[in-house]
CSV table of C-alpha atoms in Angstrom, one decimal:
chain,number,residue,atom,x,y,z
A,1,MET,CA,-9.4,-7.5,-27.4
A,2,ALA,CA,-5.8,-6.8,-26.4
A,3,ALA,CA,-6.8,-7.4,-22.8
A,4,ARG,CA,-8.0,-10.9,-23.7
A,5,VAL,CA,-4.7,-11.6,-25.4
A,6,ALA,CA,-2.8,-10.3,-22.3
A,7,LYS,CA,-4.8,-12.6,-20.1
A,8,GLY,CA,-3.7,-15.6,-22.2
A,9,GLU,CA,-7.1,-16.4,-23.6
A,10,LEU,CA,-5.5,-16.5,-27.1
A,11,PRO,CA,-2.0,-15.8,-28.4
A,12,GLY,CA,-3.1,-13.1,-30.9
A,13,MET,CA,-5.8,-11.8,-33.3
A,14,VAL,CA,-6.4,-9.4,-36.1
A,15,THR,CA,-9.4,-7.1,-36.0
A,16,LEU,CA,-10.9,-4.8,-38.6
A,17,VAL,CA,-13.7,-2.2,-38.4
A,18,ALA,CA,-14.7,-0.3,-41.6
A,19,ARG,CA,-17.1,2.5,-42.2
A,20,GLY,CA,-17.2,3.7,-45.8
A,21,ALA,CA,-13.6,4.2,-46.9
A,22,ASP,CA,-12.4,4.4,-43.3
A,23,VAL,CA,-10.7,1.1,-42.3
A,24,HIS,CA,-9.1,0.5,-38.9
A,25,VAL,CA,-7.0,-2.7,-38.4
A,26,ASP,CA,-5.3,-3.9,-35.3
A,27,ALA,CA,-2.9,-6.9,-35.2
A,28,ILE,CA,-2.5,-8.0,-31.6
A,29,GLY,CA,-0.2,-10.6,-30.0
A,30,THR,CA,1.6,-13.5,-31.6
A,31,MET,CA,1.0,-16.4,-34.0
A,32,ALA,CA,1.2,-19.0,-31.3
A,33,PHE,CA,1.6,-19.3,-27.5
A,34,GLY,CA,5.3,-19.0,-26.7
A,35,SER,CA,6.1,-17.5,-30.1
A,36,ASP,CA,7.8,-14.2,-30.8
A,37,GLN,CA,6.4,-14.1,-34.3
A,38,PRO,CA,3.8,-11.3,-34.3
A,39,MET,CA,0.3,-11.4,-35.7
A,40,ARG,CA,0.3,-9.3,-38.9
A,41,ARG,CA,-2.4,-7.7,-41.1
A,42,ASP,CA,-1.6,-10.3,-43.8
A,43,THR,CA,-1.7,-13.3,-41.6
A,44,ILE,CA,-3.6,-16.2,-43.3
A,45,PHE,CA,-6.4,-17.8,-41.3
A,46,ARG,CA,-8.5,-20.9,-41.6
A,47,ILE,CA,-11.9,-19.3,-41.9
A,48,ALA,CA,-14.0,-22.5,-41.7
A,49,SER,CA,-17.7,-21.7,-42.0
A,50,MET,CA,-17.1,-18.1,-43.2
A,51,THR,CA,-16.7,-20.0,-46.4
A,52,LYS,CA,-20.4,-20.5,-46.6
A,53,PRO,CA,-21.4,-17.0,-47.5
A,54,ILE,CA,-18.8,-17.1,-50.4
A,55,LEU,CA,-20.4,-20.3,-51.6
A,56,ALA,CA,-23.8,-18.6,-51.5
A,57,LEU,CA,-22.5,-15.8,-53.6
A,58,ALA,CA,-21.1,-18.3,-56.2
A,59,THR,CA,-24.5,-20.0,-56.3
A,60,MET,CA,-26.4,-16.7,-56.9
A,61,MET,CA,-23.9,-15.9,-59.8
A,62,LEU,CA,-25.0,-19.1,-61.4
A,63,VAL,CA,-28.6,-18.3,-60.9
A,64,GLU,CA,-28.1,-14.9,-62.6
A,65,ASP,CA,-26.2,-16.7,-65.4
A,66,GLY,CA,-29.3,-18.9,-66.0
A,67,ALA,CA,-27.4,-22.1,-65.1
A,68,LEU,CA,-29.6,-22.6,-62.0
A,69,ALA,CA,-33.0,-21.6,-60.6
A,70,LEU,CA,-33.7,-21.3,-56.9
A,71,ASP,CA,-36.9,-23.3,-57.1
A,72,GLU,CA,-35.6,-26.1,-59.3
A,73,PRO,CA,-35.0,-29.6,-57.9
A,74,VAL,CA,-31.4,-30.6,-57.4
A,75,ASP,CA,-32.1,-33.8,-59.3
A,76,ARG,CA,-30.9,-32.5,-62.7
A,77,LEU,CA,-27.4,-31.8,-61.5
A,78,LEU,CA,-27.4,-34.3,-58.6
A,79,PRO,CA,-29.2,-37.4,-59.8
A,80,GLU,CA,-27.7,-39.2,-56.8
A,81,LEU,CA,-30.3,-37.3,-54.7
A,82,ALA,CA,-33.4,-38.1,-56.8
A,83,HIS,CA,-36.3,-40.0,-55.2
A,84,ARG,CA,-35.3,-39.2,-51.6
A,85,LYS,CA,-36.5,-41.3,-48.7
A,86,VAL,CA,-37.1,-39.7,-45.3
A,87,LEU,CA,-36.7,-41.3,-41.8
A,88,LYS,CA,-39.9,-41.9,-40.0
A,89,ARG,CA,-38.0,-41.0,-36.8
A,90,ILE,CA,-34.8,-39.2,-36.5
A,91,ASP,CA,-33.4,-41.9,-34.2
A,92,GLY,CA,-34.9,-44.8,-36.2
A,93,PRO,CA,-33.3,-47.4,-38.4
A,94,LEU,CA,-32.2,-46.3,-41.9
A,95,ASP,CA,-34.7,-48.6,-43.6
A,96,ASP,CA,-37.7,-47.2,-41.7
A,97,THR,CA,-38.6,-44.4,-44.1
A,98,VAL,CA,-41.3,-42.7,-46.1
A,99,PRO,CA,-41.0,-41.0,-49.5
A,100,ALA,CA,-40.0,-37.4,-49.6
A,101,ARG,CA,-43.1,-35.2,-50.2
A,102,ARG,CA,-41.1,-33.3,-52.9
A,103,SER,CA,-37.6,-32.9,-54.2
A,104,VAL,CA,-34.9,-30.9,-52.5
A,105,THR,CA,-34.4,-27.5,-54.3
A,106,ILE,CA,-31.5,-25.1,-54.6
A,107,ASP,CA,-33.3,-22.8,-52.2
A,108,ASP,CA,-33.5,-25.6,-49.7
A,109,LEU,CA,-29.7,-26.0,-49.8
A,110,LEU,CA,-29.0,-22.3,-49.4
A,111,THR,CA,-31.4,-21.9,-46.5
A,112,PHE,CA,-30.3,-25.2,-44.8
A,113,ARG,CA,-33.8,-26.7,-45.1
A,114,MET,CA,-32.9,-29.7,-47.3
A,115,GLY,CA,-33.9,-32.2,-44.5
A,116,HIS,CA,-30.4,-33.1,-43.4
A,117,GLY,CA,-27.8,-31.5,-41.2
A,118,LEU,CA,-26.3,-31.4,-37.7
A,119,ILE,CA,-28.5,-32.6,-34.9
A,120,VAL,CA,-28.5,-30.4,-31.8
A,121,GLU,CA,-30.9,-32.2,-29.5
A,122,PRO,CA,-30.6,-34.0,-27.1
A,123,THR,CA,-26.9,-33.5,-27.8
A,124,PHE,CA,-24.8,-32.6,-30.8
A,125,ASP,CA,-24.9,-35.5,-33.2
A,126,PRO,CA,-26.1,-38.2,-30.9
A,127,PRO,CA,-25.2,-41.8,-31.9
A,128,TYR,CA,-28.3,-42.3,-34.0
A,129,PRO,CA,-28.1,-44.7,-36.9
A,130,ILE,CA,-28.2,-41.9,-39.5
A,131,VAL,CA,-25.2,-40.2,-37.7
A,132,ASN,CA,-23.3,-43.4,-37.3
A,133,ALA,CA,-23.8,-44.2,-41.0
A,134,ALA,CA,-22.3,-40.9,-42.2
A,135,ASN,CA,-19.4,-41.3,-39.8
A,136,ASP,CA,-18.8,-44.9,-41.0
A,137,GLN,CA,-18.6,-43.6,-44.5
A,138,ARG,CA,-16.2,-40.8,-43.5
A,139,LEU,CA,-18.5,-38.1,-45.0
A,140,VAL,CA,-17.4,-35.5,-42.4
A,141,MET,CA,-20.7,-33.9,-41.8
A,142,GLY,CA,-19.6,-31.6,-38.9
A,143,PRO,CA,-16.2,-30.3,-38.0
A,144,PRO,CA,-14.2,-30.1,-41.3
A,145,ASP,CA,-11.1,-31.9,-40.1
A,146,PRO,CA,-10.0,-34.7,-40.4
A,147,ARG,CA,-11.2,-34.2,-44.0
A,148,THR,CA,-13.2,-36.6,-46.1
A,149,PRO,CA,-10.9,-38.7,-48.5
A,150,TYR,CA,-13.5,-38.6,-51.3
A,151,ASP,CA,-13.7,-36.4,-54.3
A,152,PRO,CA,-17.0,-34.6,-54.9
A,153,ASP,CA,-18.5,-37.3,-57.2
A,154,GLU,CA,-17.7,-40.1,-54.8
A,155,TRP,CA,-18.9,-38.0,-51.8
A,156,ILE,CA,-22.3,-37.3,-53.3
A,157,LYS,CA,-22.7,-40.9,-54.4
A,158,ARG,CA,-22.1,-42.1,-50.8
A,159,PHE,CA,-24.3,-39.4,-49.3
A,160,GLY,CA,-27.0,-40.4,-51.7
A,161,THR,CA,-27.3,-43.8,-50.1
A,162,LEU,CA,-28.6,-42.2,-46.9
A,163,PRO,CA,-32.1,-41.1,-46.2
A,164,LEU,CA,-33.0,-37.5,-45.2
A,165,MET,CA,-33.6,-36.8,-41.6
A,166,TYR,CA,-36.7,-34.6,-42.2
A,167,GLN,CA,-38.9,-33.6,-45.1
A,168,PRO,CA,-37.5,-30.9,-47.3
A,169,SER,CA,-38.4,-27.3,-46.1
A,170,GLU,CA,-39.5,-28.7,-42.7
A,171,ARG,CA,-36.6,-27.6,-40.4
A,172,TRP,CA,-33.4,-25.6,-40.4
A,173,GLN,CA,-30.3,-27.9,-39.9
A,174,TYR,CA,-26.7,-26.7,-40.1
A,175,ASN,CA,-24.0,-27.5,-42.6
A,176,THR,CA,-25.1,-30.3,-44.9
A,177,GLY,CA,-26.7,-27.9,-47.4
A,178,SER,CA,-23.3,-26.3,-48.1
A,179,LEU,CA,-21.6,-29.6,-48.6
A,180,VAL,CA,-24.2,-30.7,-51.1
A,181,LEU,CA,-24.1,-27.2,-52.7
A,182,SER,CA,-20.3,-27.6,-53.1
A,183,VAL,CA,-20.9,-30.5,-55.5
A,184,LEU,CA,-23.8,-28.8,-57.3
A,185,VAL,CA,-22.0,-25.5,-57.9
A,186,ALA,CA,-19.0,-27.2,-59.4
A,187,ARG,CA,-21.2,-29.2,-61.8
A,188,ALA,CA,-23.3,-26.2,-62.7
A,189,GLY,CA,-20.2,-24.1,-63.3
A,190,ARG,CA,-18.6,-26.9,-65.3
A,191,GLN,CA,-15.3,-26.7,-63.4
A,192,PRO,CA,-13.8,-27.6,-60.0
A,193,LEU,CA,-15.1,-25.4,-57.2
A,194,ALA,CA,-11.7,-23.9,-56.5
A,195,ASP,CA,-11.4,-22.8,-60.2
A,196,TYR,CA,-14.9,-21.3,-60.2
A,197,PHE,CA,-14.3,-19.4,-56.9
A,198,ARG,CA,-11.0,-18.1,-58.3
A,199,ALA,CA,-12.4,-17.0,-61.7
A,200,ARG,CA,-15.7,-15.5,-60.5
A,201,ILE,CA,-14.9,-14.1,-57.0
A,202,PHE,CA,-11.3,-14.1,-55.9
A,203,GLU,CA,-9.6,-12.7,-59.0
A,204,PRO,CA,-12.3,-10.0,-59.6
A,205,LEU,CA,-12.1,-8.9,-55.9
A,206,GLY,CA,-8.4,-9.2,-55.6
A,207,MET,CA,-8.6,-11.9,-52.9
A,208,LYS,CA,-5.1,-13.1,-53.7
A,209,ASP,CA,-4.5,-15.1,-50.4
A,210,THR,CA,-7.9,-16.9,-50.3
A,211,GLY,CA,-8.2,-20.5,-51.4
A,212,PHE,CA,-8.6,-24.1,-50.5
A,213,SER,CA,-4.8,-24.5,-50.2
A,214,MET,CA,-1.7,-22.4,-50.2
A,215,PRO,CA,1.9,-22.6,-51.5
A,216,SER,CA,4.2,-24.3,-49.2
A,217,GLU,CA,6.3,-21.1,-48.9
A,218,GLN,CA,3.4,-19.3,-47.4
A,219,VAL,CA,2.5,-21.7,-44.5
A,220,ALA,CA,4.6,-19.7,-42.0
A,221,ARG,CA,1.7,-17.1,-42.3
A,222,LEU,CA,-0.7,-19.7,-40.8
A,223,PRO,CA,-1.1,-19.4,-37.0
A,224,SER,CA,-1.3,-22.3,-34.7
A,225,ASN,CA,-4.8,-23.5,-33.9
A,226,TYR,CA,-6.1,-24.0,-30.3
A,227,MET,CA,-9.2,-25.1,-28.4
A,228,THR,CA,-9.8,-25.8,-24.7
A,229,ASP,CA,-10.3,-29.5,-23.8
A,230,SER,CA,-13.7,-29.7,-22.1
A,231,ARG,CA,-12.5,-32.6,-20.0
A,232,THR,CA,-9.4,-31.0,-18.6
A,233,GLY,CA,-10.2,-27.3,-18.9
A,234,LYS,CA,-6.8,-26.7,-20.6
A,235,MET,CA,-6.2,-25.1,-23.9
A,236,GLU,CA,-4.7,-27.6,-26.3
A,237,LEU,CA,-2.8,-27.2,-29.6
A,238,GLN,CA,-4.9,-28.8,-32.4
A,239,THR,CA,-2.9,-30.7,-35.0
A,240,THR,CA,-5.5,-32.1,-37.4
A,241,SER,CA,-5.4,-28.9,-39.4
A,242,GLY,CA,-1.7,-28.3,-39.4
A,243,PRO,CA,0.3,-26.4,-42.0
A,244,ASP,CA,1.0,-29.5,-44.0
A,245,VAL,CA,-2.7,-30.1,-44.6
A,246,TRP,CA,-3.0,-26.8,-46.4
A,247,THR,CA,-0.1,-27.2,-48.9
A,248,LYS,CA,-2.0,-29.5,-51.2
A,249,PRO,CA,-5.5,-29.2,-52.7
A,250,PRO,CA,-8.1,-31.2,-50.8
A,251,ALA,CA,-9.9,-34.2,-52.4
A,252,PHE,CA,-13.2,-32.4,-51.6
A,253,PRO,CA,-13.1,-28.6,-51.8
A,254,SER,CA,-15.6,-27.8,-49.1
A,255,GLY,CA,-17.8,-24.7,-49.7
A,256,ALA,CA,-19.0,-25.4,-46.1
A,257,ALA,CA,-15.7,-24.8,-44.3
A,258,GLY,CA,-12.7,-25.2,-46.6
A,259,LEU,CA,-11.1,-21.8,-47.2
A,260,VAL,CA,-8.2,-19.9,-45.8
A,261,SER,CA,-8.1,-16.1,-46.1
A,262,THR,CA,-6.8,-12.8,-44.8
A,263,ILE,CA,-8.7,-10.0,-43.1
A,264,ASP,CA,-8.2,-7.7,-46.1
A,265,ASP,CA,-9.3,-10.4,-48.6
A,266,TYR,CA,-12.5,-11.0,-46.5
A,267,LEU,CA,-13.1,-7.3,-46.4
A,268,ALA,CA,-13.2,-7.2,-50.2
A,269,PHE,CA,-16.0,-9.9,-50.1
A,270,ALA,CA,-17.8,-8.1,-47.3
A,271,ARG,CA,-17.6,-4.8,-49.2
A,272,LEU,CA,-19.1,-6.4,-52.3
A,273,LEU,CA,-22.2,-7.3,-50.2
A,274,ARG,CA,-22.3,-3.9,-48.6
A,275,GLU,CA,-22.1,-2.2,-52.0
A,276,ASP,CA,-25.1,-4.3,-53.3
A,277,GLY,CA,-22.9,-6.3,-55.7
A,278,LEU,CA,-20.7,-3.6,-57.1
A,279,HIS,CA,-16.9,-3.7,-57.0
A,280,LYS,CA,-15.0,-0.7,-58.4
A,281,ASP,CA,-18.0,0.1,-60.7
A,282,GLN,CA,-18.1,-3.5,-61.9
A,283,ARG,CA,-21.4,-5.3,-61.1
A,284,LEU,CA,-20.7,-8.8,-60.0
A,285,LEU,CA,-24.2,-9.5,-58.6
A,286,SER,CA,-27.6,-7.8,-58.8
A,287,GLN,CA,-29.2,-5.9,-55.9
A,288,LYS,CA,-32.1,-8.3,-56.0
A,289,SER,CA,-29.8,-11.3,-55.5
A,290,LEU,CA,-27.9,-9.6,-52.7
A,291,ARG,CA,-31.2,-8.8,-51.0
A,292,LEU,CA,-32.2,-12.5,-51.2
A,293,MET,CA,-28.8,-13.5,-49.7
A,294,THR,CA,-29.1,-11.1,-46.7
A,295,MET,CA,-32.8,-11.4,-45.8
A,296,ASN,CA,-34.3,-14.0,-43.4
A,297,HIS,CA,-36.0,-17.0,-45.1
A,298,LEU,CA,-37.0,-18.9,-41.9
A,299,THR,CA,-40.2,-19.1,-40.0
A,300,ARG,CA,-40.3,-18.4,-36.3
A,301,GLU,CA,-40.5,-22.1,-35.6
A,302,GLN,CA,-37.5,-22.8,-37.7
A,303,MET,CA,-35.5,-20.1,-36.1
A,304,ALA,CA,-36.4,-21.4,-32.6
A,305,GLY,CA,-35.5,-24.9,-33.7
A,306,GLY,CA,-32.0,-23.9,-34.7
A,307,GLY,CA,-30.7,-24.4,-31.2
A,308,PRO,CA,-27.4,-22.9,-30.0
A,309,LEU,CA,-26.0,-22.8,-33.5
A,310,LEU,CA,-28.5,-20.3,-34.7
A,311,GLY,CA,-29.2,-18.7,-31.4
A,312,GLY,CA,-32.7,-17.5,-32.4
A,313,GLN,CA,-31.4,-15.6,-35.4
A,314,GLY,CA,-32.8,-15.8,-38.9
A,315,TRP,CA,-31.0,-17.3,-41.9
A,316,GLY,CA,-30.4,-15.9,-45.4
A,317,PHE,CA,-28.3,-17.7,-47.9
A,318,GLY,CA,-25.2,-19.1,-46.2
A,319,MET,CA,-25.3,-16.6,-43.3
A,320,ALA,CA,-27.3,-15.5,-40.3
A,321,VAL,CA,-29.6,-12.5,-40.3
A,322,VAL,CA,-30.6,-10.6,-37.1
A,323,THR,CA,-34.3,-10.1,-37.2
A,324,ALA,CA,-34.9,-8.2,-34.0
A,325,ALA,CA,-33.0,-5.9,-31.6
A,326,ASP,CA,-30.4,-7.8,-29.5
A,327,GLU,CA,-27.6,-7.1,-27.1
A,328,VAL,CA,-25.4,-5.8,-29.9
A,329,SER,CA,-27.8,-3.5,-31.8
A,330,SER,CA,-31.2,-2.0,-31.3
A,331,VAL,CA,-31.8,-2.2,-35.1
A,332,PRO,CA,-32.3,-5.5,-36.9
A,333,GLY,CA,-30.7,-6.3,-40.3
A,334,ARG,CA,-27.2,-7.2,-39.3
A,335,TYR,CA,-25.9,-10.2,-41.2
A,336,GLY,CA,-22.8,-12.4,-41.2
A,337,TRP,CA,-21.4,-15.6,-39.8
A,338,ASN,CA,-18.5,-17.1,-37.8
A,339,GLY,CA,-15.9,-19.7,-38.4
A,340,GLY,CA,-15.3,-22.6,-36.0
A,341,TYR,CA,-11.5,-22.1,-35.8
A,342,GLY,CA,-12.1,-18.6,-34.2
A,343,THR,CA,-13.1,-16.1,-36.9
A,344,LEU,CA,-16.2,-13.8,-37.2
A,345,TRP,CA,-17.7,-11.3,-39.6
A,346,PHE,CA,-20.8,-9.1,-39.9
A,347,ASN,CA,-22.1,-6.3,-41.9
A,348,ASP,CA,-24.5,-3.8,-40.4
A,349,PRO,CA,-26.3,-1.9,-43.2
A,350,SER,CA,-27.9,0.6,-40.7
A,351,ARG,CA,-24.4,1.9,-39.7
A,352,ASP,CA,-22.6,1.2,-43.0
A,353,LEU,CA,-20.3,-1.0,-40.9
A,354,ILE,CA,-18.2,-4.0,-41.6
A,355,ALA,CA,-16.5,-5.8,-38.7
A,356,ILE,CA,-14.2,-8.8,-38.9
A,357,ALA,CA,-12.1,-10.5,-36.2
A,358,MET,CA,-9.7,-13.4,-36.9
A,359,THR,CA,-8.0,-15.7,-34.5
A,360,GLN,CA,-7.3,-19.4,-34.5
A,361,VAL,CA,-8.7,-20.2,-31.0
A,362,SER,CA,-12.2,-21.8,-31.2
A,363,ASP,CA,-13.0,-20.7,-27.6
A,364,ILE,CA,-13.8,-17.1,-28.8
A,365,LEU,CA,-17.1,-18.5,-30.2
A,366,PHE,CA,-18.4,-19.5,-26.7
A,367,ASN,CA,-16.5,-17.4,-24.1
A,368,GLY,CA,-18.1,-14.1,-24.8
A,369,THR,CA,-15.4,-12.7,-27.1
A,370,THR,CA,-17.6,-12.6,-30.2
A,371,THR,CA,-20.3,-10.6,-28.5
A,372,GLU,CA,-17.8,-8.3,-26.9
A,373,PHE,CA,-16.1,-7.6,-30.2
A,374,ALA,CA,-19.4,-7.0,-31.9
A,375,LYS,CA,-20.5,-4.5,-29.2
A,376,LEU,CA,-17.1,-2.7,-29.4
A,377,ALA,CA,-17.3,-2.5,-33.2
A,378,MET,CA,-20.8,-1.2,-33.2
A,379,ASN,CA,-19.8,1.6,-30.8
A,380,SER,CA,-16.5,2.4,-32.4
């Protein structure tokens, strides 16, 4: 990893590998290209889609509270989504629909089989009417920034005017399930999502630097964000998620991609999963619920249809699950997920291993860095 920093692929990163109580952390490089401010263990990162597993945990807490049931329709808490219509053709007009064969359930949201999400073929989100309609309404169905201007109630109202792309439970499609679940969890928990996360997860686990925003005096701990421009081949500073964006709470707290965190905060979350829901002898979630979160729920056809986003992996609740030997491990069962700004995490139960790497360079997700890090962590 240090060699990649030395080659200028990224200005810096923080890595963590933990086995049992043994934790090894490396802070490498700097906070930005051309900066002399070093990466630190307590650097705060935009974790993007690594928010999704935390949302799944929050959902399962509500299930155990009796406030939700996995097989219940979302209609009770989200009446905006009752009586769904489904497009006859994914590229067809919005009024060319058939009735949904059944209601969307909580399980559909967690497993990303609600019938709506990112389209990966023939390209990412081609200009079909359903995609254009969501863009026109500024629903922000893909990359989290620029953010939607709507609060959760207005967002779900507007989303509810659109048909589904596919029948519920038919296909795996990325992201939308977590956006909808963000609204549902807040309603089920009877408080804003940020407050629910803080009370039920962040405070019990000591995740003091994790949230949907941060105090203005802490923004110096947020690294610059980079991504290579596919047209020029040059790495460019990204400004849509600048420090000023994070000093005020968002209108829509996104359980899909809205959190910032540190490597030690995320370790606390990862350890809760590794310890089957126990934190310092306090049970926050049952073993049964943890098992449901970290097992594959997809069919072979759904796994194959996940395109490059899923890469042939299975999907649990809010995270990928490796179902067969791969180039990283000869034993299945590894689970975790990445964040689009350049972060990654996985637990490997067979080795009692937690591995986390945090940068703010999106390129690491497609230039081989994530696979290389995973291999190194597995053999450390």
